[in-house]
Each structure stands twice: as C-alpha cells, then as structure tokens.
C-alpha cells in the first residue's frame, strides 16, 4: 500500500513538472521567434511621435515605429552616415593657396645722425611676397570624392543592416510578450482544469467512494499550477519591460500586445527566396565593398602622378624703390617613392573584398537553405499536432476526467491523461516557437515579408491570419 501511494505521488510530481515546463517554454521560445516584423515596417513611413498612450493596446507596427525613432543604437549608425557626409565634402575641396612673405637682409638697418637708415656696406633690403597654389594632377580630387562617396554608401548599407536586425529584434521581443500572454492564459486554464479535478475528487471523497488520501494527493497537483501561474505572470512582466526598453522606456506604458501567435504564412519557392537573399543589405554591402576598394585603388594609382605647384609674386626693393615680378613652378621628383607599397596594399585589399563578397553569398545561401528545409519540417509537425494529436489528447483527458467522476476510470488514468495532454502542449508550443524563429530568420535574410514574396511568386493574394488589426 505504501508503494502504491508513493507511485501516485510521483505521478503527480511529474505532472507538476510538465505544467511548469509548459509555462516556461513559451517565453524562451519567443526570444528566438518572429511576428512578421518585416511586414510591419515595409513601405511604412513613421512620423515623429511619442510612445503609446498609457494602457492602450500595442501593435507590432507601433513597437517598430517607436524603436526606429528612439533606439540609440540605430541613432549611432545614422550619426556615422552624417559624419561621412563631411568626409565626402572635405574630399572635394580644393587645396588652399599659400602666402609667404620674406624679408631679405632684415638686419641691414642702422642709426646715422639719429635717423634709421640702410647701411651702405651691406646689400640692400628686399621684401618678397609670394602666393603658391598646389595643382593636383591625375584626377586625384575626383578619385578621393568617389572613394568618400562609396564609403558613405557603405555606411548606408550598415545602417540598413542594423535597421533590419533591429526590426527582427523588435519582432522577437514582441512575440515574447504575445507568448507571455499565452503563457498566462495557459496557466489560468491549467489551474481551472486542476480545480475541476480537485472538485471531482472532493465530491467522491464526501460520497465515500474513494479514500480521503486522494484529496490530499490531488491538492499536490493543484499547488503546482499555482507555481506555474506565478511564474507566467513574472515572465510576462519581464517580456513587457524588455520590449519597452527597445525604445528607451524603462517601464511599459502599453496595455495588451495585439497579435495571433498561431498565425502562419505561405512558404514561397526556394528559388524565389534565393534570388531575394542575394539582394539584401548584407549582400549589397559586400558588393559595395568591392566598389569601394576599387575606388581606393584608383586613389593610390592617381598618387603616382606628381602634382605641380605654381607660384607668383613680387619683390620690393627698399633702396631703389622698384618692384620685380616673380613666377615659379615646382614638382617632386619621384625617384624613390612611387607609392609602390600603398598600391600593393590596395590590390590585396581589393582581392580580399572579392573573396569576402563570394563568402557572404555562400553563407547567406547556406543559411537560407537550412532555414527553409527546417521550416518545411516544422510546418508538418505543427499540422499533425494541431490537427490530430492535441484534439485527441484533450478529448482523452475530458473523457477520463468525467469517467472518473462516475467511477469508470481510476485516479491513475486521470493522471496519465493529464500528463499526456500537457506533454503534447509542450511539443506544440515548441513547434510554434521554432516556426516563428525560422520565419524571422528567413525574413531577415531576404529583407522582406514571406507573404509578400509568396504573392509575387504565385500572382495571387496570400492567405494569412496576420492583418493590420491583429498586428
């Protein structure tokens, strides 16, 4: 008898553990999942505005707008772009002319009869005024401007990449909030189910159909649901704070996050996605990097051509009172330094940029294929869980619970049905989380929403549960 009681208590403990796992897997999965963040930002202009009103519901579009406006990490990339505008401006400016003033024989003065006069035994004093201008040859200024402009374009691609990553991060954290809300709902539902079992056992104990020990044992399972409910509340509060911090708000001022966690999207053809992935900001930056390195090579090549300096001025003769015009031309003799080292470096940097571009394309394609195949497998898993396993598990739990009330099933059958239901709910939640994580990964790689690519691929409206009212 003692062994039988111990076995039942261990079964309750296992059910309690499964309940806690069911509550905790949603937030952790939400951290890696997406809620179509690219659709929320695509083609949308975000006017300057403050945060959402206190306790107003929050859509994904609102969260993206607020983050893009107020996130300091993105603002730093914008400041870098503005700084490089100054670099481009500076590269196109002409060199300043130089003014020189020389006085020959500055000490050729003395005092004769109390008056300052020029000494007769020293050469006369001359004042020389000269203006010189450096003339750059070989297209140096145009090459510098081109290289600076491409450097600015590279910063723009970095900004787009960071913006894309930030949108994906917002979608992930927004999904955490949605998952936290679902977690709380599941915890409350689990507590209600456990309360039904408690009420059923209490009635049978009062009727004398089962021993009082079963009421004590069922109370253990009910206590685990209270733990799960408290944990769900804490996880939701933490997710809400993480979301608000993305736009610099230390305390959440919004009400409920609006969205459907179980929304699905039509999976486009892999060929269409592969074409898109080679034109996202990361791939564009690699190609732009090659252009930038070519421009820097042109700068170094132009430096092999020597510049000339033109000079003109006048000489004022103090003794005779006359003036003489002077002109001059100077240029360096490139006998030893012909910029050989910088040219070699520029060629190698260009080769490196080409290798990096090829490696980037291969990496993006490999990541896309892996995410695509995994997403197709997860879709099948979700379909089976949603259409077959979960309805059967819930039906078995309801039938077993009702049958126990009428004495048709034992208490162990109720425990087993409850444990099976929550195990499959865990599998379903994990599959959904993995699905959204993979959708987010693909959308990050192609820099576009999947349903938009599906519409272009099929020339038909894509069916989706995600609408502007449900964002």
XYZ file of C-alpha atoms in Angstrom:
471
model
C 0.000 0.000 0.000
C 2.819 2.424 0.805
C 4.450 1.655 -2.532
C 1.164 2.368 -4.346
C 0.770 5.766 -2.594
C 4.381 6.682 -3.381
C 3.850 5.805 -7.049
C 0.768 8.058 -7.269
C 2.580 10.988 -5.603
C 5.453 10.583 -8.055
C 2.955 10.684 -10.918
C 1.600 13.993 -9.551
C 5.079 15.381 -9.276
C 5.724 14.520 -12.920
C 2.528 16.285 -13.959
C 3.591 19.335 -11.941
C 6.939 19.405 -13.682
C 5.240 19.195 -17.054
C 2.986 22.107 -16.129
C 5.962 24.267 -15.187
C 7.728 23.335 -18.417
C 4.633 24.221 -20.392
C 4.600 27.631 -18.782
C 8.300 28.337 -19.192
C 8.917 27.137 -22.748
C 6.863 29.878 -24.360
C 8.933 32.893 -23.273
C 12.254 31.269 -24.079
C 10.988 30.254 -27.488
C 9.575 33.685 -28.099
C 13.024 35.155 -27.682
C 14.019 33.465 -30.947
C 10.737 33.810 -32.831
C 9.266 36.409 -35.107
C 5.904 38.007 -35.694
C 6.330 39.245 -39.230
C 8.357 42.290 -38.293
C 9.281 42.955 -41.919
C 5.624 43.299 -42.845
C 5.148 45.822 -40.085
C 7.902 48.061 -41.405
C 7.757 47.515 -45.181
C 6.615 50.583 -47.081
C 5.672 52.444 -43.920
C 6.653 55.980 -43.009
C 6.963 56.650 -39.312
C 6.192 60.241 -38.343
C 7.702 61.648 -35.192
C 5.519 60.744 -32.275
C 5.749 59.893 -28.628
C 5.131 56.474 -27.129
C 1.747 54.796 -26.953
C -0.825 56.145 -24.593
C -0.923 54.687 -21.123
C -2.710 51.331 -21.096
C -3.543 51.478 -24.810
C -3.117 48.261 -26.768
C 0.110 47.853 -28.723
C 0.528 46.545 -32.269
C 3.736 45.378 -33.837
C 3.703 48.404 -36.126
C 3.612 50.654 -33.060
C 6.545 48.821 -31.492
C 8.629 49.035 -34.677
C 7.819 52.730 -35.144
C 8.792 53.622 -31.607
C 12.011 51.628 -31.758
C 13.151 53.078 -35.076
C 12.531 56.568 -33.746
C 14.113 56.291 -30.316
C 16.601 53.405 -30.257
C 20.079 54.862 -29.521
C 21.939 52.029 -31.234
C 20.278 52.812 -34.557
C 20.784 56.535 -33.984
C 24.550 55.991 -33.724
C 24.612 54.492 -37.225
C 22.659 57.477 -38.503
C 25.225 59.816 -36.941
C 28.011 57.891 -38.675
C 26.308 58.431 -42.030
C 26.058 62.145 -41.355
C 29.713 62.262 -40.331
C 30.745 60.642 -43.601
C 28.874 63.341 -45.466
C 31.508 65.685 -44.098
C 34.251 63.345 -45.313
C 32.806 63.442 -48.835
C 32.537 67.229 -48.683
C 36.117 67.573 -47.499
C 37.415 65.242 -50.217
C 36.052 67.515 -52.946
C 37.540 70.771 -51.688
C 40.440 72.438 -53.492
C 43.718 72.859 -51.639
C 44.196 76.269 -50.077
C 46.751 78.624 -51.633
C 49.789 79.539 -49.553
C 51.002 83.072 -48.893
C 54.611 83.673 -47.934
C 56.289 86.955 -47.017
C 60.113 87.108 -46.821
C 62.445 89.987 -45.967
C 65.979 89.715 -47.235
C 68.713 91.356 -45.177
C 66.341 92.160 -42.346
C 69.244 93.410 -40.197
C 70.558 95.842 -42.824
C 69.471 98.937 -40.838
C 71.434 101.346 -38.617
C 71.335 104.783 -36.984
C 73.119 107.658 -38.669
C 72.797 111.116 -37.117
C 69.887 109.890 -35.016
C 67.965 108.566 -38.022
C 67.284 104.960 -39.028
C 68.842 104.300 -42.420
C 70.120 101.444 -44.568
C 73.748 100.567 -44.037
C 75.813 101.252 -47.124
C 78.250 98.409 -46.701
C 75.542 95.677 -46.798
C 73.350 94.610 -49.702
C 70.042 96.361 -49.964
C 66.939 95.064 -48.219
C 64.192 93.323 -50.248
C 60.588 92.424 -49.406
C 59.410 89.255 -51.187
C 55.698 88.413 -51.353
C 54.784 85.067 -52.944
C 51.483 83.180 -53.449
C 51.650 79.482 -54.391
C 48.897 77.049 -55.386
C 49.125 73.262 -55.478
C 47.622 71.848 -58.698
C 46.591 68.190 -58.321
C 47.068 66.144 -61.462
C 45.909 62.648 -62.438
C 42.334 63.042 -61.194
C 43.261 62.870 -57.530
C 40.390 65.008 -56.305
C 37.777 63.132 -58.350
C 39.164 59.808 -57.113
C 39.005 60.978 -53.489
C 35.423 62.155 -53.891
C 34.404 58.856 -55.482
C 36.044 56.837 -52.692
C 34.463 59.006 -49.999
C 31.035 58.712 -51.642
C 31.315 54.926 -51.742
C 32.422 54.938 -48.093
C 29.270 56.873 -47.315
C 27.243 54.317 -49.304
C 28.855 51.532 -47.250
C 27.746 53.280 -44.073
C 24.247 53.417 -45.552
C 24.288 49.649 -46.060
C 25.472 49.207 -42.473
C 22.564 51.367 -41.366
C 20.096 49.268 -43.375
C 21.553 46.059 -41.965
C 21.328 47.337 -38.398
C 17.802 48.586 -39.043
C 16.824 45.144 -40.341
C 18.364 43.433 -37.328
C 16.611 45.848 -35.011
C 13.234 45.217 -36.642
C 13.825 41.475 -36.236
C 14.739 42.030 -32.585
C 11.554 44.015 -32.034
C 9.551 41.215 -33.638
C 11.259 38.681 -31.373
C 10.571 40.591 -28.172
C 7.043 41.441 -29.300
C 6.488 37.712 -29.757
C 7.843 37.173 -26.262
C 5.088 39.427 -24.977
C 2.489 37.554 -27.030
C 3.914 34.272 -25.750
C 3.839 35.609 -22.201
C 0.189 36.488 -22.614
C -0.478 32.989 -23.968
C 1.562 31.549 -21.132
C -0.598 33.359 -18.608
C -3.761 32.181 -20.347
C -2.488 28.592 -20.360
C -1.561 28.820 -16.683
C -5.035 30.056 -15.801
C -6.615 27.327 -17.909
C -4.396 24.709 -16.295
C -5.448 25.918 -12.873
C -9.088 25.709 -13.872
C -8.602 22.136 -15.117
C -6.810 21.218 -11.925
C -9.629 22.796 -9.913
C -12.135 20.617 -11.776
C -10.178 17.526 -10.792
C -9.989 18.740 -7.190
C -13.752 19.312 -7.094
C -14.402 15.895 -8.605
C -12.155 14.140 -6.097
C -13.682 16.116 -3.198
C -17.208 15.070 -4.194
C -16.206 11.419 -4.442
C -14.442 11.588 -1.070
C -17.522 13.161 0.518
C -19.673 10.447 -1.055
C -17.379 7.820 0.419
C -16.470 6.375 -2.991
C -12.700 6.993 -2.654
C -10.425 7.284 0.381
C -9.549 10.792 1.729
C -5.897 10.324 0.722
C -6.829 11.019 -2.901
C -7.988 14.532 -1.977
C -4.601 15.179 -0.401
C -2.772 13.890 -3.458
C -4.816 15.949 -5.879
C -4.005 19.029 -3.802
C -0.337 18.491 -4.616
C -1.036 18.739 -8.346
C -3.152 21.852 -7.805
C -0.279 23.553 -5.950
C 1.987 23.119 -8.970
C -0.488 25.071 -11.090
C -0.231 27.972 -8.627
C 3.542 27.959 -9.058
C 3.169 27.941 -12.835
C 0.683 30.821 -12.707
C 3.044 32.983 -10.662
C 5.929 32.208 -12.980
C 3.803 33.077 -16.017
C 2.975 36.465 -14.519
C 6.637 37.208 -13.849
C 7.725 36.110 -17.340
C 5.103 38.335 -18.963
C 6.147 41.341 -16.892
C 9.812 40.796 -17.831
C 8.990 40.485 -21.543
C 6.972 43.703 -21.463
C 9.909 45.549 -19.888
C 12.334 44.187 -22.487
C 10.052 45.416 -25.255
C 9.666 48.893 -23.773
C 13.433 49.206 -23.275
C 13.964 48.891 -27.029
C 12.590 52.411 -27.448
C 14.127 53.687 -24.219
C 11.153 53.356 -21.870
C 12.122 51.769 -18.564
C 8.513 50.994 -17.611
C 5.898 49.638 -20.037
C 3.096 52.110 -20.713
C 1.053 49.947 -23.067
C -1.788 47.587 -22.330
C -2.119 44.334 -24.227
C 0.023 43.309 -27.191
C -2.240 42.571 -30.153
C -1.374 39.599 -32.333
C -2.071 35.961 -33.148
C 0.767 33.697 -32.106
C -0.544 30.809 -34.223
C -0.575 32.826 -37.473
C 1.001 31.026 -40.423
C 2.401 32.187 -43.742
C 2.559 30.612 -47.190
C 6.068 29.278 -47.815
C 7.350 30.574 -51.192
C 9.526 28.647 -53.612
C 13.173 28.321 -52.620
C 14.373 29.749 -55.944
C 12.440 32.980 -55.356
C 13.914 33.299 -51.889
C 17.430 32.622 -53.170
C 17.071 35.468 -55.629
C 15.925 37.754 -52.827
C 18.679 36.778 -50.427
C 21.367 37.948 -52.874
C 19.934 41.462 -52.857
C 19.530 42.052 -49.140
C 21.606 44.775 -47.391
C 24.270 42.322 -46.233
C 24.925 41.070 -49.772
C 24.694 44.595 -51.171
C 27.255 45.776 -48.647
C 29.714 43.095 -49.762
C 29.335 44.156 -53.400
C 29.575 47.808 -52.450
C 32.752 46.955 -50.562
C 34.352 45.804 -53.814
C 33.439 49.108 -55.466
C 34.882 50.977 -52.504
C 38.156 49.063 -52.720
C 38.366 49.763 -56.456
C 37.888 53.447 -55.742
C 40.632 53.381 -53.110
C 42.894 51.657 -55.643
C 42.215 54.487 -58.093
C 43.183 56.965 -55.387
C 46.518 55.230 -54.871
C 47.115 54.995 -58.627
C 46.464 58.713 -59.030
C 49.119 59.468 -56.414
C 51.796 58.089 -58.727
C 51.380 61.200 -60.886
C 53.267 64.097 -59.288
C 51.496 67.361 -58.555
C 52.819 70.778 -59.529
C 52.917 73.938 -57.503
C 52.510 77.275 -59.286
C 53.847 80.376 -57.574
C 53.763 84.087 -58.358
C 54.591 87.277 -56.536
C 56.745 90.374 -56.368
C 59.973 91.688 -54.856
C 60.006 95.177 -53.337
C 63.453 96.804 -53.374
C 63.591 99.230 -50.438
C 66.698 101.113 -51.578
C 65.826 101.621 -55.214
C 62.088 101.730 -54.631
C 61.404 99.463 -57.602
C 59.467 96.144 -57.762
C 60.165 92.948 -59.647
C 57.611 90.223 -60.578
C 58.491 86.586 -59.911
C 56.905 83.310 -61.084
C 57.808 79.722 -60.321
C 56.852 76.098 -60.925
C 57.864 73.197 -58.676
C 57.149 69.473 -58.633
C 58.561 66.486 -56.742
C 60.955 64.085 -58.467
C 59.547 60.612 -57.837
C 62.832 58.797 -57.927
C 62.401 56.559 -54.884
C 58.825 56.799 -53.593
C 56.370 55.993 -56.353
C 53.645 54.844 -53.944
C 54.561 51.191 -54.544
C 53.645 49.976 -51.059
C 50.227 51.624 -50.957
C 49.427 50.255 -54.415
C 50.289 46.722 -53.373
C 48.123 47.065 -50.294
C 45.210 48.415 -52.365
C 45.406 45.466 -54.797
C 45.395 42.961 -51.957
C 42.517 44.729 -50.224
C 40.529 44.536 -53.455
C 41.176 40.800 -53.760
C 40.144 40.368 -50.160
C 36.877 42.261 -50.748
C 36.062 39.983 -53.698
C 36.689 36.894 -51.573
C 34.523 38.332 -48.792
C 31.714 39.002 -51.253
C 31.786 35.407 -52.521
C 31.901 34.079 -48.972
C 28.946 36.284 -47.968
C 26.822 34.997 -50.850
C 27.643 31.384 -49.983
C 26.912 31.935 -46.295
C 23.567 33.602 -46.997
C 22.538 30.819 -49.390
C 23.530 28.126 -46.888
C 21.631 29.827 -44.067
C 18.581 30.199 -46.298
C 18.572 26.538 -47.363
C 18.941 25.357 -43.786
C 16.165 27.618 -42.510
C 13.903 26.750 -45.444
C 14.182 22.981 -45.001
C 13.729 23.268 -41.246
C 10.673 25.468 -41.698
C 9.053 22.948 -44.040
C 9.609 20.178 -41.468
C 8.233 22.286 -38.624
C 5.133 23.138 -40.671
C 4.382 19.426 -40.996
C 4.953 18.913 -37.265
C 2.578 21.747 -36.382
C -0.070 20.396 -38.745
C -0.002 16.956 -37.128
C -0.008 18.329 -33.577
C -2.790 20.820 -34.263
C -4.987 18.531 -36.358
C -4.554 15.141 -34.714
C -2.580 14.860 -31.505
C -3.832 17.786 -29.429
C -7.560 17.247 -30.099
C -7.184 13.561 -29.249
C -5.222 14.282 -26.071
C -7.736 16.877 -24.884
C -10.652 14.585 -25.660
C -8.991 11.743 -23.760
C -8.462 13.994 -20.739
C -12.079 15.209 -20.742
C -13.464 11.686 -21.123
C -11.182 10.293 -18.434
C -12.000 13.102 -16.015
C -15.742 12.648 -16.497
C -15.398 8.859 -16.321
C -13.542 9.147 -13.021
C -16.450 11.132 -11.614
C -18.746 8.211 -12.400
C -16.283 5.584 -11.243
C -15.436 4.251 -14.705
C -11.745 5.144 -14.520
C -9.201 5.113 -11.774
C -7.231 8.045 -10.481
C -4.096 6.862 -12.284
C -5.890 7.069 -15.637
C -6.786 10.691 -14.918
C -3.164 11.473 -14.088
C -1.924 9.754 -17.232
C -4.411 11.618 -19.464
C -3.473 14.945 -17.851
C 0.238 14.244 -18.267
C -0.226 13.258 -21.933
C -2.181 16.436 -22.669
C 0.469 18.750 -21.233
C 3.327 16.849 -22.881
C 1.772 17.384 -26.285
C 1.002 21.014 -25.487
C 4.714 21.451 -24.797
C 5.560 19.882 -28.148
C 3.061 22.154 -29.890
C 4.364 25.313 -28.226
C 7.952 24.412 -29.062
C 6.995 23.739 -32.672
C 5.254 27.106 -32.925
C 8.237 28.866 -31.383
C 10.615 27.144 -33.768
C 8.350 28.018 -36.692
C 8.357 31.727 -35.868
C 12.094 31.690 -35.260
C 12.663 30.229 -38.715
C 10.224 32.651 -40.336
C 12.053 35.515 -38.694
C 15.398 34.155 -39.875
C 14.226 33.871 -43.488
C 12.670 37.328 -43.427
C 15.917 38.731 -42.054
C 17.854 37.040 -44.848
C 15.593 38.250 -47.663
C 14.812 41.624 -46.011
C 11.134 41.221 -46.876
C 7.988 39.534 -45.503
C 7.457 35.972 -46.644
C 3.834 36.523 -47.604
C 4.900 39.349 -49.938
C 7.299 37.019 -51.745
C 4.570 34.368 -51.926
C 2.169 36.811 -53.595
C 4.762 37.719 -56.221
C 5.598 34.058 -56.771
C 2.004 32.909 -57.257
C 0.424 36.165 -58.504
C -2.384 35.513 -56.024
C -3.294 37.113 -52.691
C -1.552 35.247 -49.893
C -3.824 33.962 -47.158
C -2.642 34.983 -43.732
C -4.116 35.322 -40.281
C -1.954 38.386 -39.734
C -3.794 41.592 -40.554
C -3.253 45.194 -39.602
C -5.959 44.853 -36.995
C -4.175 41.879 -35.441
C -0.627 43.169 -35.543
